[in-house]
């Protein structure tokens, strides 16, 4: 499902996601993940937002972002994905579309859904069997929230949703893992 253009207003929160066709690799090596994240960081200056949660997976991605200006937030992905696709196709000498569909987005209207969504996004690598512990996946912003890495793609605003400075977030992730299993 995709959001309508009139839903993109200052303060709105969205879940953005997409995947490759036939489970082809979107990120083939560490350099690909880093390139994508650097492009996104650069575009945040043009399209101000809060990065609540993200996870880059080998064949798909998830982002939970809060729009902080009148600029529609999907544009950050238009710029980032166009640049990444050109880079990827040139690097690997391939042609054709990289992603299965147009960017998918869903508006997040409730705080309880926001927290579940962040758990879902951060837990993706565990559910996919890529790591046993969510802290073992470096291509999400869980490590910033758990204070295991000092990055810039996370939201201090989201921390305010949790008591004790996010200390219990890892426990929330584990509880979520048990809940979905």
PDB file of N, CA, C and O in Angstrom, residues 51-56 62 118-126 131 133-151 153-155 158-159 162 165-174 177:
ATOM      1  N   UNK A  51      15.010   9.907  11.901  1.00  0.00           N
ATOM      2  CA  UNK A  51      15.137   8.493  11.568  1.00  0.00           C
ATOM      3  C   UNK A  51      14.839   7.692  12.827  1.00  0.00           C
ATOM      4  O   UNK A  51      15.667   7.592  13.723  1.00  0.00           O
ATOM      5  N   UNK A  52      13.623   7.159  12.904  1.00  0.00           N
ATOM      6  CA  UNK A  52      13.234   6.380  14.066  1.00  0.00           C
ATOM      7  C   UNK A  52      13.844   4.983  14.019  1.00  0.00           C
ATOM      8  O   UNK A  52      14.355   4.497  15.008  1.00  0.00           O
ATOM      9  N   UNK A  53      13.756   4.331  12.901  1.00  0.00           N
ATOM     10  CA  UNK A  53      14.317   2.982  12.780  1.00  0.00           C
ATOM     11  C   UNK A  53      14.643   2.714  11.318  1.00  0.00           C
ATOM     12  O   UNK A  53      13.973   3.214  10.427  1.00  0.00           O
ATOM     13  N   UNK A  54      15.689   1.944  11.114  1.00  0.00           N
ATOM     14  CA  UNK A  54      15.970   1.449   9.766  1.00  0.00           C
ATOM     15  C   UNK A  54      16.672   0.110   9.863  1.00  0.00           C
ATOM     16  O   UNK A  54      17.297  -0.219  10.880  1.00  0.00           O
ATOM     17  N   UNK A  55      16.549  -0.645   8.793  1.00  0.00           N
ATOM     18  CA  UNK A  55      17.292  -1.892   8.654  1.00  0.00           C
ATOM     19  C   UNK A  55      17.467  -2.164   7.176  1.00  0.00           C
ATOM     20  O   UNK A  55      16.493  -2.187   6.412  1.00  0.00           O
ATOM     21  N   UNK A  56      18.711  -2.331   6.779  1.00  0.00           N
ATOM     22  CA  UNK A  56      19.026  -2.742   5.415  1.00  0.00           C
ATOM     23  C   UNK A  56      19.295  -4.239   5.442  1.00  0.00           C
ATOM     24  O   UNK A  56      20.135  -4.702   6.211  1.00  0.00           O
ATOM     25  N   UNK A  62      13.857  -1.409   5.241  1.00  0.00           N
ATOM     26  CA  UNK A  62      12.757  -0.814   5.998  1.00  0.00           C
ATOM     27  C   UNK A  62      13.271   0.478   6.640  1.00  0.00           C
ATOM     28  O   UNK A  62      14.388   0.499   7.179  1.00  0.00           O
ATOM     29  N   UNK A 118       9.064  -0.295  15.090  1.00  0.00           N
ATOM     30  CA  UNK A 118      10.509  -0.213  15.355  1.00  0.00           C
ATOM     31  C   UNK A 118      11.057  -1.564  15.799  1.00  0.00           C
ATOM     32  O   UNK A 118      12.137  -1.982  15.347  1.00  0.00           O
ATOM     33  N   UNK A 119      10.325  -2.261  16.659  1.00  0.00           N
ATOM     34  CA  UNK A 119      10.732  -3.620  17.052  1.00  0.00           C
ATOM     35  C   UNK A 119      10.816  -4.530  15.839  1.00  0.00           C
ATOM     36  O   UNK A 119      11.780  -5.286  15.669  1.00  0.00           O
ATOM     37  N   UNK A 120       9.797  -4.480  14.992  1.00  0.00           N
ATOM     38  CA  UNK A 120       9.764  -5.309  13.787  1.00  0.00           C
ATOM     39  C   UNK A 120      10.961  -5.009  12.885  1.00  0.00           C
ATOM     40  O   UNK A 120      11.631  -5.923  12.398  1.00  0.00           O
ATOM     41  N   UNK A 121      11.217  -3.735  12.650  1.00  0.00           N
ATOM     42  CA  UNK A 121      12.321  -3.343  11.765  1.00  0.00           C
ATOM     43  C   UNK A 121      13.649  -3.829  12.327  1.00  0.00           C
ATOM     44  O   UNK A 121      14.451  -4.444  11.612  1.00  0.00           O
ATOM     45  N   UNK A 122      13.903  -3.564  13.593  1.00  0.00           N
ATOM     46  CA  UNK A 122      15.189  -3.960  14.182  1.00  0.00           C
ATOM     47  C   UNK A 122      15.339  -5.475  14.287  1.00  0.00           C
ATOM     48  O   UNK A 122      16.457  -5.996  14.261  1.00  0.00           O
ATOM     49  N   UNK A 123      14.240  -6.193  14.387  1.00  0.00           N
ATOM     50  CA  UNK A 123      14.286  -7.647  14.530  1.00  0.00           C
ATOM     51  C   UNK A 123      14.405  -8.386  13.193  1.00  0.00           C
ATOM     52  O   UNK A 123      14.618  -9.595  13.173  1.00  0.00           O
ATOM     53  N   UNK A 124      14.318  -7.690  12.089  1.00  0.00           N
ATOM     54  CA  UNK A 124      14.344  -8.329  10.775  1.00  0.00           C
ATOM     55  C   UNK A 124      15.522  -9.281  10.555  1.00  0.00           C
ATOM     56  O   UNK A 124      15.313 -10.391  10.057  1.00  0.00           O
ATOM     57  N   UNK A 125      16.741  -8.909  10.882  1.00  0.00           N
ATOM     58  CA  UNK A 125      17.870  -9.827  10.642  1.00  0.00           C
ATOM     59  C   UNK A 125      17.791 -11.118  11.457  1.00  0.00           C
ATOM     60  O   UNK A 125      18.235 -12.167  11.004  1.00  0.00           O
ATOM     61  N   UNK A 126      17.220 -11.043  12.655  1.00  0.00           N
ATOM     62  CA  UNK A 126      17.058 -12.246  13.484  1.00  0.00           C
ATOM     63  C   UNK A 126      16.011 -13.149  12.854  1.00  0.00           C
ATOM     64  O   UNK A 126      16.223 -14.357  12.706  1.00  0.00           O
ATOM     65  N   UNK A 131      21.447 -13.320  11.885  1.00  0.00           N
ATOM     66  CA  UNK A 131      22.149 -13.212  13.160  1.00  0.00           C
ATOM     67  C   UNK A 131      21.254 -13.809  14.246  1.00  0.00           C
ATOM     68  O   UNK A 131      20.045 -13.926  14.067  1.00  0.00           O
ATOM     69  N   UNK A 133      21.345 -12.503  17.440  1.00  0.00           N
ATOM     70  CA  UNK A 133      21.024 -11.384  18.324  1.00  0.00           C
ATOM     71  C   UNK A 133      20.950 -10.115  17.476  1.00  0.00           C
ATOM     72  O   UNK A 133      21.806  -9.889  16.612  1.00  0.00           O
ATOM     73  N   UNK A 134      19.961  -9.289  17.726  1.00  0.00           N
ATOM     74  CA  UNK A 134      19.759  -8.074  16.947  1.00  0.00           C
ATOM     75  C   UNK A 134      20.999  -7.170  16.976  1.00  0.00           C
ATOM     76  O   UNK A 134      21.278  -6.465  16.010  1.00  0.00           O
ATOM     77  N   UNK A 135      21.778  -7.227  18.039  1.00  0.00           N
ATOM     78  CA  UNK A 135      22.999  -6.427  18.140  1.00  0.00           C
ATOM     79  C   UNK A 135      24.098  -6.913  17.196  1.00  0.00           C
ATOM     80  O   UNK A 135      25.083  -6.212  16.979  1.00  0.00           O
ATOM     81  N   UNK A 136      23.904  -8.075  16.600  1.00  0.00           N
ATOM     82  CA  UNK A 136      24.898  -8.606  15.676  1.00  0.00           C
ATOM     83  C   UNK A 136      24.770  -8.086  14.244  1.00  0.00           C
ATOM     84  O   UNK A 136      25.603  -8.387  13.399  1.00  0.00           O
ATOM     85  N   UNK A 137      23.741  -7.302  13.966  1.00  0.00           N
ATOM     86  CA  UNK A 137      23.524  -6.785  12.604  1.00  0.00           C
ATOM     87  C   UNK A 137      23.897  -5.313  12.571  1.00  0.00           C
ATOM     88  O   UNK A 137      23.302  -4.495  13.264  1.00  0.00           O
ATOM     89  N   UNK A 138      24.891  -4.971  11.767  1.00  0.00           N
ATOM     90  CA  UNK A 138      25.377  -3.592  11.782  1.00  0.00           C
ATOM     91  C   UNK A 138      24.636  -2.653  10.841  1.00  0.00           C
ATOM     92  O   UNK A 138      24.882  -1.442  10.864  1.00  0.00           O
ATOM     93  N   UNK A 139      23.709  -3.162  10.041  1.00  0.00           N
ATOM     94  CA  UNK A 139      23.023  -2.300   9.074  1.00  0.00           C
ATOM     95  C   UNK A 139      21.617  -1.933   9.527  1.00  0.00           C
ATOM     96  O   UNK A 139      20.658  -1.952   8.759  1.00  0.00           O
ATOM     97  N   UNK A 140      21.523  -1.594  10.805  1.00  0.00           N
ATOM     98  CA  UNK A 140      20.299  -1.022  11.366  1.00  0.00           C
ATOM     99  C   UNK A 140      20.748  -0.013  12.415  1.00  0.00           C
ATOM    100  O   UNK A 140      21.928   0.044  12.767  1.00  0.00           O
ATOM    101  N   UNK A 141      19.816   0.775  12.908  1.00  0.00           N
ATOM    102  CA  UNK A 141      20.197   1.746  13.935  1.00  0.00           C
ATOM    103  C   UNK A 141      19.915   1.246  15.351  1.00  0.00           C
ATOM    104  O   UNK A 141      19.972   2.021  16.297  1.00  0.00           O
ATOM    105  N   UNK A 142      19.672  -0.030  15.501  1.00  0.00           N
ATOM    106  CA  UNK A 142      19.527  -0.592  16.840  1.00  0.00           C
ATOM    107  C   UNK A 142      20.765  -0.316  17.683  1.00  0.00           C
ATOM    108  O   UNK A 142      20.671  -0.008  18.875  1.00  0.00           O
ATOM    109  N   UNK A 143      21.941  -0.418  17.080  1.00  0.00           N
ATOM    110  CA  UNK A 143      23.195  -0.246  17.823  1.00  0.00           C
ATOM    111  C   UNK A 143      23.319   1.151  18.433  1.00  0.00           C
ATOM    112  O   UNK A 143      23.908   1.313  19.503  1.00  0.00           O
ATOM    113  N   UNK A 144      22.753   2.162  17.765  1.00  0.00           N
ATOM    114  CA  UNK A 144      22.758   3.507  18.334  1.00  0.00           C
ATOM    115  C   UNK A 144      21.859   3.569  19.564  1.00  0.00           C
ATOM    116  O   UNK A 144      22.226   4.136  20.586  1.00  0.00           O
ATOM    117  N   UNK A 145      20.673   2.992  19.463  1.00  0.00           N
ATOM    118  CA  UNK A 145      19.754   3.013  20.592  1.00  0.00           C
ATOM    119  C   UNK A 145      20.289   2.228  21.787  1.00  0.00           C
ATOM    120  O   UNK A 145      20.077   2.600  22.930  1.00  0.00           O
ATOM    121  N   UNK A 146      20.992   1.152  21.500  1.00  0.00           N
ATOM    122  CA  UNK A 146      21.572   0.338  22.571  1.00  0.00           C
ATOM    123  C   UNK A 146      22.905   0.910  23.066  1.00  0.00           C
ATOM    124  O   UNK A 146      23.539   0.329  23.937  1.00  0.00           O
ATOM    125  N   UNK A 147      23.304   2.032  22.470  1.00  0.00           N
ATOM    126  CA  UNK A 147      24.561   2.718  22.811  1.00  0.00           C
ATOM    127  C   UNK A 147      25.783   1.835  22.595  1.00  0.00           C
ATOM    128  O   UNK A 147      26.742   1.866  23.368  1.00  0.00           O
ATOM    129  N   UNK A 148      25.726   1.054  21.521  1.00  0.00           N
ATOM    130  CA  UNK A 148      26.845   0.200  21.156  1.00  0.00           C
ATOM    131  C   UNK A 148      27.629   0.782  19.976  1.00  0.00           C
ATOM    132  O   UNK A 148      28.669   0.257  19.594  1.00  0.00           O
ATOM    133  N   UNK A 149      27.095   1.867  19.398  1.00  0.00           N
ATOM    134  CA  UNK A 149      27.753   2.548  18.280  1.00  0.00           C
ATOM    135  C   UNK A 149      27.330   4.014  18.336  1.00  0.00           C
ATOM    136  O   UNK A 149      26.225   4.338  18.746  1.00  0.00           O
ATOM    137  N   UNK A 150      28.214   4.884  17.876  1.00  0.00           N
ATOM    138  CA  UNK A 150      27.940   6.322  17.895  1.00  0.00           C
ATOM    139  C   UNK A 150      27.688   6.810  16.473  1.00  0.00           C
ATOM    140  O   UNK A 150      28.555   7.418  15.857  1.00  0.00           O
ATOM    141  N   UNK A 151      26.508   6.524  15.947  1.00  0.00           N
ATOM    142  CA  UNK A 151      26.155   6.958  14.601  1.00  0.00           C
ATOM    143  C   UNK A 151      25.217   8.143  14.632  1.00  0.00           C
ATOM    144  O   UNK A 151      24.872   8.665  15.700  1.00  0.00           O
ATOM    145  N   UNK A 153      22.232   8.248  12.398  1.00  0.00           N
ATOM    146  CA  UNK A 153      20.909   7.939  11.849  1.00  0.00           C
ATOM    147  C   UNK A 153      19.999   7.299  12.898  1.00  0.00           C
ATOM    148  O   UNK A 153      19.597   6.146  12.786  1.00  0.00           O
ATOM    149  N   UNK A 154      19.705   8.065  13.928  1.00  0.00           N
ATOM    150  CA  UNK A 154      18.744   7.624  14.937  1.00  0.00           C
ATOM    151  C   UNK A 154      18.108   8.861  15.545  1.00  0.00           C
ATOM    152  O   UNK A 154      18.566   9.978  15.338  1.00  0.00           O
ATOM    153  N   UNK A 155      17.051   8.670  16.300  1.00  0.00           N
ATOM    154  CA  UNK A 155      16.268   9.789  16.805  1.00  0.00           C
ATOM    155  C   UNK A 155      16.305   9.881  18.318  1.00  0.00           C
ATOM    156  O   UNK A 155      15.854   8.967  19.009  1.00  0.00           O
ATOM    157  N   UNK A 158      12.753   9.651  19.645  1.00  0.00           N
ATOM    158  CA  UNK A 158      12.173   8.331  19.896  1.00  0.00           C
ATOM    159  C   UNK A 158      12.579   7.795  21.261  1.00  0.00           C
ATOM    160  O   UNK A 158      11.807   7.104  21.917  1.00  0.00           O
ATOM    161  N   UNK A 159      13.774   8.133  21.692  1.00  0.00           N
ATOM    162  CA  UNK A 159      14.252   7.679  22.996  1.00  0.00           C
ATOM    163  C   UNK A 159      13.295   8.122  24.097  1.00  0.00           C
ATOM    164  O   UNK A 159      13.089   7.412  25.083  1.00  0.00           O
ATOM    165  N   UNK A 162      10.684   5.795  25.681  1.00  0.00           N
ATOM    166  CA  UNK A 162      11.076   4.699  26.558  1.00  0.00           C
ATOM    167  C   UNK A 162      11.679   5.241  27.842  1.00  0.00           C
ATOM    168  O   UNK A 162      12.444   6.195  27.824  1.00  0.00           O
ATOM    169  N   UNK A 165      16.332   5.783  29.355  1.00  0.00           N
ATOM    170  CA  UNK A 165      17.219   6.012  28.202  1.00  0.00           C
ATOM    171  C   UNK A 165      17.418   4.779  27.323  1.00  0.00           C
ATOM    172  O   UNK A 165      18.530   4.449  26.935  1.00  0.00           O
ATOM    173  N   UNK A 166      16.348   4.071  27.037  1.00  0.00           N
ATOM    174  CA  UNK A 166      16.383   2.947  26.098  1.00  0.00           C
ATOM    175  C   UNK A 166      17.109   1.722  26.636  1.00  0.00           C
ATOM    176  O   UNK A 166      17.409   0.803  25.898  1.00  0.00           O
ATOM    177  N   UNK A 167      17.414   1.705  27.938  1.00  0.00           N
ATOM    178  CA  UNK A 167      18.142   0.571  28.511  1.00  0.00           C
ATOM    179  C   UNK A 167      17.386  -0.727  28.273  1.00  0.00           C
ATOM    180  O   UNK A 167      17.980  -1.762  27.983  1.00  0.00           O
ATOM    181  N   UNK A 168      16.065  -0.670  28.362  1.00  0.00           N
ATOM    182  CA  UNK A 168      15.287  -1.901  28.235  1.00  0.00           C
ATOM    183  C   UNK A 168      14.857  -2.201  26.793  1.00  0.00           C
ATOM    184  O   UNK A 168      14.080  -3.117  26.566  1.00  0.00           O
ATOM    185  N   UNK A 169      15.383  -1.464  25.817  1.00  0.00           N
ATOM    186  CA  UNK A 169      14.952  -1.698  24.443  1.00  0.00           C
ATOM    187  C   UNK A 169      15.336  -3.096  23.956  1.00  0.00           C
ATOM    188  O   UNK A 169      14.563  -3.758  23.278  1.00  0.00           O
ATOM    189  N   UNK A 170      16.524  -3.551  24.308  1.00  0.00           N
ATOM    190  CA  UNK A 170      16.940  -4.888  23.894  1.00  0.00           C
ATOM    191  C   UNK A 170      15.990  -5.938  24.470  1.00  0.00           C
ATOM    192  O   UNK A 170      15.648  -6.902  23.791  1.00  0.00           O
ATOM    193  N   UNK A 171      15.526  -5.731  25.692  1.00  0.00           N
ATOM    194  CA  UNK A 171      14.554  -6.655  26.274  1.00  0.00           C
ATOM    195  C   UNK A 171      13.238  -6.611  25.509  1.00  0.00           C
ATOM    196  O   UNK A 171      12.581  -7.635  25.325  1.00  0.00           O
ATOM    197  N   UNK A 172      12.847  -5.432  25.070  1.00  0.00           N
ATOM    198  CA  UNK A 172      11.627  -5.306  24.269  1.00  0.00           C
ATOM    199  C   UNK A 172      11.768  -6.098  22.966  1.00  0.00           C
ATOM    200  O   UNK A 172      10.830  -6.740  22.525  1.00  0.00           O
ATOM    201  N   UNK A 173      12.942  -6.022  22.360  1.00  0.00           N
ATOM    202  CA  UNK A 173      13.198  -6.772  21.121  1.00  0.00           C
ATOM    203  C   UNK A 173      13.072  -8.270  21.398  1.00  0.00           C
ATOM    204  O   UNK A 173      12.439  -9.002  20.640  1.00  0.00           O
ATOM    205  N   UNK A 174      13.685  -8.744  22.475  1.00  0.00           N
ATOM    206  CA  UNK A 174      13.616 -10.173  22.803  1.00  0.00           C
ATOM    207  C   UNK A 174      12.174 -10.599  23.072  1.00  0.00           C
ATOM    208  O   UNK A 174      11.738 -11.667  22.646  1.00  0.00           O
ATOM    209  N   UNK A 177      10.497 -10.902  19.817  1.00  0.00           N
ATOM    210  CA  UNK A 177      10.897 -12.141  19.146  1.00  0.00           C
ATOM    211  C   UNK A 177      10.103 -13.324  19.678  1.00  0.00           C
ATOM    212  O   UNK A 177       9.627 -14.150  18.909  1.00  0.00           O
TER     213      UNK A 177
END
